[in-house]
JSON list of C-alpha atoms in Angstrom, two decimals:
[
{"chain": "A", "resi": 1, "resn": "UNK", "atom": "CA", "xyz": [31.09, 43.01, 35.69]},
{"chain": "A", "resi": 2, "resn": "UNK", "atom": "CA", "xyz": [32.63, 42.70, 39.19]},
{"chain": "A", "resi": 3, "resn": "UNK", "atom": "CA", "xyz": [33.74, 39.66, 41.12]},
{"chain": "A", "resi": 4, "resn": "UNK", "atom": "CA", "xyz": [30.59, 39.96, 43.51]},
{"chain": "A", "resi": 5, "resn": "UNK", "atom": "CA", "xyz": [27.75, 39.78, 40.27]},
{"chain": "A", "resi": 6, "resn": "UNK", "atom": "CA", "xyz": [29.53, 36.54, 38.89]},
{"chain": "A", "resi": 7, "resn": "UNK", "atom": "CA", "xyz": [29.50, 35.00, 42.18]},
{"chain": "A", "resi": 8, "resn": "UNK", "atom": "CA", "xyz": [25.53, 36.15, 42.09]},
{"chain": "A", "resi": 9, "resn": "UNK", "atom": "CA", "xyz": [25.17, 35.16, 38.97]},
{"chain": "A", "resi": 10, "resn": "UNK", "atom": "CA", "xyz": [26.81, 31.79, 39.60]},
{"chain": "A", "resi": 11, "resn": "UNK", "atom": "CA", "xyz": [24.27, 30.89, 42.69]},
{"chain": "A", "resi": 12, "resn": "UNK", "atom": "CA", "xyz": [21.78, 31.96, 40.47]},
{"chain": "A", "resi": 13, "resn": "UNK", "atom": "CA", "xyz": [22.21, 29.77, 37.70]},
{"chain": "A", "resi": 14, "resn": "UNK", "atom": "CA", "xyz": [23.56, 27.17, 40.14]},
{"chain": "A", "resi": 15, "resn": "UNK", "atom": "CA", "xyz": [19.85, 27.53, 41.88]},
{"chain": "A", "resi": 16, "resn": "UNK", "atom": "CA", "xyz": [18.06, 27.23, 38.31]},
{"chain": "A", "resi": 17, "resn": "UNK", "atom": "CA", "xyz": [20.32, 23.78, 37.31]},
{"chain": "A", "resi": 18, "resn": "UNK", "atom": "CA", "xyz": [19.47, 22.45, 40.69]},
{"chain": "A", "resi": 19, "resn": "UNK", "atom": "CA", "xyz": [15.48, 22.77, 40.29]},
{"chain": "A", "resi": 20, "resn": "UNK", "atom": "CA", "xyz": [15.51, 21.79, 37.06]},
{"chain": "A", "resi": 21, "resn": "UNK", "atom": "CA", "xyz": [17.00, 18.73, 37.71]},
{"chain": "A", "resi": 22, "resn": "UNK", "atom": "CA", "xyz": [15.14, 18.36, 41.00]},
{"chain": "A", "resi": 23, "resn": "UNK", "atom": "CA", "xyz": [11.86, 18.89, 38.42]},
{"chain": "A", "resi": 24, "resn": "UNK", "atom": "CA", "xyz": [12.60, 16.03, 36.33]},
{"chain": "A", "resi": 25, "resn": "UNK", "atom": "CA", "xyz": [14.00, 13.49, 38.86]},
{"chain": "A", "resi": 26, "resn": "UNK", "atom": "CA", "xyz": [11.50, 13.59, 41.42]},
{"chain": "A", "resi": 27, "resn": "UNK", "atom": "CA", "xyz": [8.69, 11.58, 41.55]},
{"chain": "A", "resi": 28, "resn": "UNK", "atom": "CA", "xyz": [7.15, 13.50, 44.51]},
{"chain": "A", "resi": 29, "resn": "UNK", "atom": "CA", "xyz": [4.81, 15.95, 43.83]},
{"chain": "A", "resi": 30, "resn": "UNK", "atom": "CA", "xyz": [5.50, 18.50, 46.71]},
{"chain": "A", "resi": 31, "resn": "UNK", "atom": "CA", "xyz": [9.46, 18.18, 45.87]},
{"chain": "A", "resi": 32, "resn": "UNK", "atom": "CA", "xyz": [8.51, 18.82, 41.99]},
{"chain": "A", "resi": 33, "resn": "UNK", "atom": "CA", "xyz": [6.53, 22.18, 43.34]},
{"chain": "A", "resi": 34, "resn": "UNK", "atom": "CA", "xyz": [9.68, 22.87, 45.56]},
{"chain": "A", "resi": 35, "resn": "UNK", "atom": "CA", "xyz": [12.25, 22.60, 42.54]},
{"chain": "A", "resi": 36, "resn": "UNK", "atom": "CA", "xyz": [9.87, 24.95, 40.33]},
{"chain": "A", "resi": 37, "resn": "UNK", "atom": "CA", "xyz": [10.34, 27.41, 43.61]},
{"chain": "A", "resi": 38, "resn": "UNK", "atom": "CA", "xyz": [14.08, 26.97, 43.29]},
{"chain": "A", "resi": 39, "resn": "UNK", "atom": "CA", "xyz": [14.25, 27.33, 39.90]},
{"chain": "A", "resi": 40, "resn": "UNK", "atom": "CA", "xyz": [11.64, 30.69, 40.10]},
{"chain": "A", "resi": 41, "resn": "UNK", "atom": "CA", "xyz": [14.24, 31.97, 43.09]},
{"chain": "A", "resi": 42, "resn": "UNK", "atom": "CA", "xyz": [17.52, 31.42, 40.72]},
{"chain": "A", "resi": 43, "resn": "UNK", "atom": "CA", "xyz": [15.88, 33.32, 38.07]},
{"chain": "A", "resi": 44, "resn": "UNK", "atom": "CA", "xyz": [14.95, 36.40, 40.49]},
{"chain": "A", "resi": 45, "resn": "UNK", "atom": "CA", "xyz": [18.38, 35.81, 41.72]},
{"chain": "A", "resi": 46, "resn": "UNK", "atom": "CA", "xyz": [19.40, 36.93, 38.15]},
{"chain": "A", "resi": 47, "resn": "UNK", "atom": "CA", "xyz": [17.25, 39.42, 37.28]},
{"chain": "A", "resi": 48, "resn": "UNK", "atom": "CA", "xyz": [18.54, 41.24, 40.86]},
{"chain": "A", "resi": 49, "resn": "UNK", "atom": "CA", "xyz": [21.97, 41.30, 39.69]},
{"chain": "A", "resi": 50, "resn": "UNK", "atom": "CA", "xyz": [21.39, 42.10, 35.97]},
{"chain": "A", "resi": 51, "resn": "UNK", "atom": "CA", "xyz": [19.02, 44.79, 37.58]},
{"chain": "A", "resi": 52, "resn": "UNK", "atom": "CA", "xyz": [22.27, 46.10, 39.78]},
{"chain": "A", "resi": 53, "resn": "UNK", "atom": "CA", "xyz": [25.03, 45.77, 37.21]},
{"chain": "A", "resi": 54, "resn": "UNK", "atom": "CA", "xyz": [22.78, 48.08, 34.61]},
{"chain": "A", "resi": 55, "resn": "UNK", "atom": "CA", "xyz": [21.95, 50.25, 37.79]},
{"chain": "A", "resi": 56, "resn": "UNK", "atom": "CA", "xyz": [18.38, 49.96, 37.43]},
{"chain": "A", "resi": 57, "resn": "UNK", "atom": "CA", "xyz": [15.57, 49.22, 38.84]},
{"chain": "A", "resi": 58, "resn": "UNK", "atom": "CA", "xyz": [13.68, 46.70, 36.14]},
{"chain": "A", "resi": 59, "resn": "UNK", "atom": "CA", "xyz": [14.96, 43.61, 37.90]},
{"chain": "A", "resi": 60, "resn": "UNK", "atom": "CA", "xyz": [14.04, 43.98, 41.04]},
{"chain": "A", "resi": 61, "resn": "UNK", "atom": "CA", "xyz": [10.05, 45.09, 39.32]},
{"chain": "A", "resi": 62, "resn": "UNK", "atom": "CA", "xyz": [10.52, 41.88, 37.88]},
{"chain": "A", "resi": 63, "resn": "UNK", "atom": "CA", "xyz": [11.74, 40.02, 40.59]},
{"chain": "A", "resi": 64, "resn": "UNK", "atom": "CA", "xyz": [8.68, 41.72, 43.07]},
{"chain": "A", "resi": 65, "resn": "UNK", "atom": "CA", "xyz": [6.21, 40.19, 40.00]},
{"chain": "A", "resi": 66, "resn": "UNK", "atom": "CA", "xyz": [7.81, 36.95, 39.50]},
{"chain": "A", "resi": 67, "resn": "UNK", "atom": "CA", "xyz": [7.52, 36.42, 44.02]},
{"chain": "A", "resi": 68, "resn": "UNK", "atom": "CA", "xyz": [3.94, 36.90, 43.13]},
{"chain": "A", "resi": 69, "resn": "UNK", "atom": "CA", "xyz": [3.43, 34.73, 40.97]},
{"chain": "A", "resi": 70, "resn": "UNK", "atom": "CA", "xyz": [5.32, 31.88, 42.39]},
{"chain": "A", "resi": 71, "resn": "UNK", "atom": "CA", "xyz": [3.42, 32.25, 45.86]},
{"chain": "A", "resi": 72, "resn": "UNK", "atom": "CA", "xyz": [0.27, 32.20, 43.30]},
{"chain": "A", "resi": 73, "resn": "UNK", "atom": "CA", "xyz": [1.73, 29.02, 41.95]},
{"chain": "A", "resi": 74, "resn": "UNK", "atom": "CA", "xyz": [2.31, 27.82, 45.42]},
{"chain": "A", "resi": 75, "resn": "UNK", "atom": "CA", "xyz": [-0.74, 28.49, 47.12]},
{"chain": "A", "resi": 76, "resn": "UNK", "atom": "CA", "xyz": [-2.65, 26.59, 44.00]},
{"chain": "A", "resi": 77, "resn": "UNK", "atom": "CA", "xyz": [-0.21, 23.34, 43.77]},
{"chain": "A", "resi": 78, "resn": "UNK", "atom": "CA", "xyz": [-0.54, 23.12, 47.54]},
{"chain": "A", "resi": 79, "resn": "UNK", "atom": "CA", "xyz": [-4.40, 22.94, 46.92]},
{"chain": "A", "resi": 80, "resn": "UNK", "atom": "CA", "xyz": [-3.96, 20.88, 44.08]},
{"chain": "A", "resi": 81, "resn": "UNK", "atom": "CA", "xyz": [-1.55, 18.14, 46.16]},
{"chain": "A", "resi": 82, "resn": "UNK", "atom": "CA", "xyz": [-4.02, 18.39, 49.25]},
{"chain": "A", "resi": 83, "resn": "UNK", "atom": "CA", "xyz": [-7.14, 17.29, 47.03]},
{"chain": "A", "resi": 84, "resn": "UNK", "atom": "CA", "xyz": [-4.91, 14.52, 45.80]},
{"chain": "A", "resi": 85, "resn": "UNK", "atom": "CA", "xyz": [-3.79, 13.19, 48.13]},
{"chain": "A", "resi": 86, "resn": "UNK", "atom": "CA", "xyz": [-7.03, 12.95, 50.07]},
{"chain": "A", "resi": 87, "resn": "UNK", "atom": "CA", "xyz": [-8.58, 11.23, 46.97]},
{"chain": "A", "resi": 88, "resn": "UNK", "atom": "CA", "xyz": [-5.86, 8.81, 46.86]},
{"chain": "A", "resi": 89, "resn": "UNK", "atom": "CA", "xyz": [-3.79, 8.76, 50.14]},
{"chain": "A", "resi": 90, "resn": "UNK", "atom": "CA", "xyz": [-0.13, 9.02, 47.65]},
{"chain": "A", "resi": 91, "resn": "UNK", "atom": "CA", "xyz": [1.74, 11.64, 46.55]},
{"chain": "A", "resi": 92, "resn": "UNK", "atom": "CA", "xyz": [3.05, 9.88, 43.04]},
{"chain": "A", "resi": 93, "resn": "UNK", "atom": "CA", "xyz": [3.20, 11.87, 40.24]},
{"chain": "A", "resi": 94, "resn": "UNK", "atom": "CA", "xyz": [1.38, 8.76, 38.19]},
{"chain": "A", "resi": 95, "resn": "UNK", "atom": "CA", "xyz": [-1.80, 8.23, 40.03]},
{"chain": "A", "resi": 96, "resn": "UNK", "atom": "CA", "xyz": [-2.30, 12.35, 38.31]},
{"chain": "A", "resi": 97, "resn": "UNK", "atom": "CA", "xyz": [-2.91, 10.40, 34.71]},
{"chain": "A", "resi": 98, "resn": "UNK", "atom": "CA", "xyz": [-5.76, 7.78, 36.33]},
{"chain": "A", "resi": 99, "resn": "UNK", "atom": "CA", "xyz": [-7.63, 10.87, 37.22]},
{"chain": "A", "resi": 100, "resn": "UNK", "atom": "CA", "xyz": [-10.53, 11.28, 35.26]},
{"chain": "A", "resi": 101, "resn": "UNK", "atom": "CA", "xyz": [-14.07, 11.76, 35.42]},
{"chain": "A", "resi": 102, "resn": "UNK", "atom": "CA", "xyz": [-16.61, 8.39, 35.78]},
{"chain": "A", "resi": 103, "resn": "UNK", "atom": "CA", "xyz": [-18.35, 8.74, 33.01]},
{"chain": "A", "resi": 104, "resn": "UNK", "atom": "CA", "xyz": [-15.68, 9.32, 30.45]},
{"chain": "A", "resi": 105, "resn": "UNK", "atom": "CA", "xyz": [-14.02, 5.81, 28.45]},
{"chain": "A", "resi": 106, "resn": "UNK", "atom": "CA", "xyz": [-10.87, 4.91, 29.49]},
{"chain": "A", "resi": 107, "resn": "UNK", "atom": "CA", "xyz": [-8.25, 6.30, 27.51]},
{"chain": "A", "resi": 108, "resn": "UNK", "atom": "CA", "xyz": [-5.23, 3.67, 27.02]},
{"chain": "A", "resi": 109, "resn": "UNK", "atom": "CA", "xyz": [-2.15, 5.58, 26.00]},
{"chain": "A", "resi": 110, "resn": "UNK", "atom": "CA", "xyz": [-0.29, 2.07, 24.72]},
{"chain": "A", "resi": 111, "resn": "UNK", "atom": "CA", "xyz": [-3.26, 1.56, 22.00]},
{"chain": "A", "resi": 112, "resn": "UNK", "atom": "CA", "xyz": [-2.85, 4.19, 18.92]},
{"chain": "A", "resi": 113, "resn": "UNK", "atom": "CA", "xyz": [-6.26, 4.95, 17.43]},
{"chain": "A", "resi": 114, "resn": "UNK", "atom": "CA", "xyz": [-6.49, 3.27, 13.69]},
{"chain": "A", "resi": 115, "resn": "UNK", "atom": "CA", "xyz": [-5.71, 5.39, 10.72]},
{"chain": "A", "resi": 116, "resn": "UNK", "atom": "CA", "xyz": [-9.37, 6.88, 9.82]},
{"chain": "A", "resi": 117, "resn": "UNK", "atom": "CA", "xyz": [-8.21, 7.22, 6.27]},
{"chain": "A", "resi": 118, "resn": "UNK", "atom": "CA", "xyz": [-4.86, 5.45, 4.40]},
{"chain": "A", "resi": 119, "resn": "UNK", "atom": "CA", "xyz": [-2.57, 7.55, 2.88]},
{"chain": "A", "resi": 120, "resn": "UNK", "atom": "CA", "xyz": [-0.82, 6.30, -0.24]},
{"chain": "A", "resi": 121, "resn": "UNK", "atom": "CA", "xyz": [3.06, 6.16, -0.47]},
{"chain": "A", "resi": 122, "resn": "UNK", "atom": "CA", "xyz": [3.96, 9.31, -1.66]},
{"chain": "A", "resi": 123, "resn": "UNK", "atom": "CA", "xyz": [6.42, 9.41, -4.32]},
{"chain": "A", "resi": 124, "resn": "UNK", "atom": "CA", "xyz": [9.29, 12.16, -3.83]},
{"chain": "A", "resi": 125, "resn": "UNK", "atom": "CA", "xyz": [11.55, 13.05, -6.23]},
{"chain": "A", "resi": 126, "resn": "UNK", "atom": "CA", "xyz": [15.29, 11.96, -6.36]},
{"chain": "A", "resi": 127, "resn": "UNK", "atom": "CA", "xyz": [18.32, 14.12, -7.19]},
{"chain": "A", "resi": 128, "resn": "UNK", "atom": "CA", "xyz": [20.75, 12.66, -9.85]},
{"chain": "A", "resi": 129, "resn": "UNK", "atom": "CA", "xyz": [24.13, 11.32, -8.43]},
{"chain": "A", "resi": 130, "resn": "UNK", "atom": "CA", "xyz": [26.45, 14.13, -8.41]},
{"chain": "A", "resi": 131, "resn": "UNK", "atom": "CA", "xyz": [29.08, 14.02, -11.05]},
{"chain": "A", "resi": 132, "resn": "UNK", "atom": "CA", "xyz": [26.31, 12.05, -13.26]},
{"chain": "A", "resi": 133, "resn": "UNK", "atom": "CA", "xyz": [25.03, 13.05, -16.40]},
{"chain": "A", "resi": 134, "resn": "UNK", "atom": "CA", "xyz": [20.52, 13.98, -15.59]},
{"chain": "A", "resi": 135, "resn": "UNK", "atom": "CA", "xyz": [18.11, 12.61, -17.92]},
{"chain": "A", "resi": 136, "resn": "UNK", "atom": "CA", "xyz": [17.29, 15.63, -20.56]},
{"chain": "A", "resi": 137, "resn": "UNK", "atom": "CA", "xyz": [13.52, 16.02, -22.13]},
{"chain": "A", "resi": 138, "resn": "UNK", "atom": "CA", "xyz": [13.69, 15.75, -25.84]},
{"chain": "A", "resi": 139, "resn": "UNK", "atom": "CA", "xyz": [13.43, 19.53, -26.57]},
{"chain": "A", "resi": 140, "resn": "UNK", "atom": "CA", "xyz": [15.99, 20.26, -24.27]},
{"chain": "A", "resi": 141, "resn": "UNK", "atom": "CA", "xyz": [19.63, 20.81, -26.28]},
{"chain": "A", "resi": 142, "resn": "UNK", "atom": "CA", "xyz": [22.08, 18.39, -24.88]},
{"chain": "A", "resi": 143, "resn": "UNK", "atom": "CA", "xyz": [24.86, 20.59, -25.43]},
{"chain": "A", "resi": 144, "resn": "UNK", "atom": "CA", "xyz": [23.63, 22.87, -22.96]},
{"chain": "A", "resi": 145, "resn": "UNK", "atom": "CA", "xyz": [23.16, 20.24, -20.60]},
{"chain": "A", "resi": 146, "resn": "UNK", "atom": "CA", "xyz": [26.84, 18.70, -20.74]},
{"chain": "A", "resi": 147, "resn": "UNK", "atom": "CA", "xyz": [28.80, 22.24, -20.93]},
{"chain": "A", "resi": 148, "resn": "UNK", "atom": "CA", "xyz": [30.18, 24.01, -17.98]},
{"chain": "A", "resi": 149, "resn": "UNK", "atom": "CA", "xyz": [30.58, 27.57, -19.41]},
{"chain": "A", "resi": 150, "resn": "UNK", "atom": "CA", "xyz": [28.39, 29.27, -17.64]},
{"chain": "A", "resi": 151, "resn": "UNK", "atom": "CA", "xyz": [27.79, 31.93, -20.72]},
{"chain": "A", "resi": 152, "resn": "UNK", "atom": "CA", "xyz": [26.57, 28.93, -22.75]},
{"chain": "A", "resi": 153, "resn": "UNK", "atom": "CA", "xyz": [24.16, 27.51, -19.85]},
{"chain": "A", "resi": 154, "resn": "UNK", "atom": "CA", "xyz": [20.08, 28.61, -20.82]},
{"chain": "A", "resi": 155, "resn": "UNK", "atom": "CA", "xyz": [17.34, 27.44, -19.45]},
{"chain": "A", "resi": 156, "resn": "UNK", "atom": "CA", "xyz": [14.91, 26.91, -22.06]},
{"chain": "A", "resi": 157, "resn": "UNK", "atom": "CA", "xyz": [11.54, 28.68, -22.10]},
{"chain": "A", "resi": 158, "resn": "UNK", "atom": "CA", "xyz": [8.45, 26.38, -22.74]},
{"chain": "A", "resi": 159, "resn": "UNK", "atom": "CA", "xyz": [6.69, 27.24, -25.68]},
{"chain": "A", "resi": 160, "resn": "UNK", "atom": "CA", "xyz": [4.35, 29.70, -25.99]},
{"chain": "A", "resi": 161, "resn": "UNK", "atom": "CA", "xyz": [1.20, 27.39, -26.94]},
{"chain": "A", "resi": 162, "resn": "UNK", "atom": "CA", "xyz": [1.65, 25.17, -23.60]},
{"chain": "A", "resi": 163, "resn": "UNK", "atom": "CA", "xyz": [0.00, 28.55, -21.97]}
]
């Protein structure tokens, strides 16, 4: 790897950190679409210089795909914000959720739906305290239970009328 693909590297993941950051902080739905574009151009970024360091041509394929996509992406979230906005006159990433058609009941997110059916505690089972002594089934020899030779250790077999 030479000095100049770290350095590419670097702004690449650099550009990725930044839109991701951007993605989650923002509030603003046209800087949200922005930091997805950021983070789209730090991964092309990459692929480039993986692409020239393997002296190949699969990133840059990659990286001609990924530019259409993102100006797919674009070109719909610029729809998407422009319908929005004229139906509300804000760009806030909230008024998204009170979207919804007339007809449909209002959906509260703070109420949980009740439990159609109860479920009873289950019971699980418990492991003995280490170093302590487990309750043994009659048939099973107590001897075998308590010794630590491992040539002595059996597990019994059940007996044959049980199956």
């Amino acid at each position: 790897m030479t000095a100049d693909s770290g350095c590419y590297l670097a702004v690449g993941a650099a550009l990725f950190v930044l839109g991701g950051i951007g993605f989650v902080t923002r509030r603003n739905l046209i800087l949200i679409f922005l930091s997805v574009e950021l983070m789209l151009h730090g991964v092309s970024l990459t692929l480039l210089t993986f692409g020239r360091m393997h002296d190949n041509l699969e990133g840059q394929s990659f990286t001609i795909f990924m530019l259409t996509v993102a100006a797919c992406e674009a070109a719909l979230g610029l729809a998407l914000v422009l319908s929005l906005y004229q139906r509300t006159k804000s760009l806030d990433v909230d008024i998204w959720s009170k979207l919804s058609e007339p007809d449909l009941p209002k959906w509260d997110k703070r109420v949980l739906p009740p439990a159609l059916i109860e479920q009873p505690e289950q019971v699980h089972p418990r492991l003995t305290v280490a170093g302590e002594v487990p309750d043994i089934d009659d048939d099973f020899p107590v001897s075998l239970a308590t010794t630590t030779d491992p040539r002595k250790v059996l597990t019994p077999s059940p007996p044959d009328d049980e199956y």
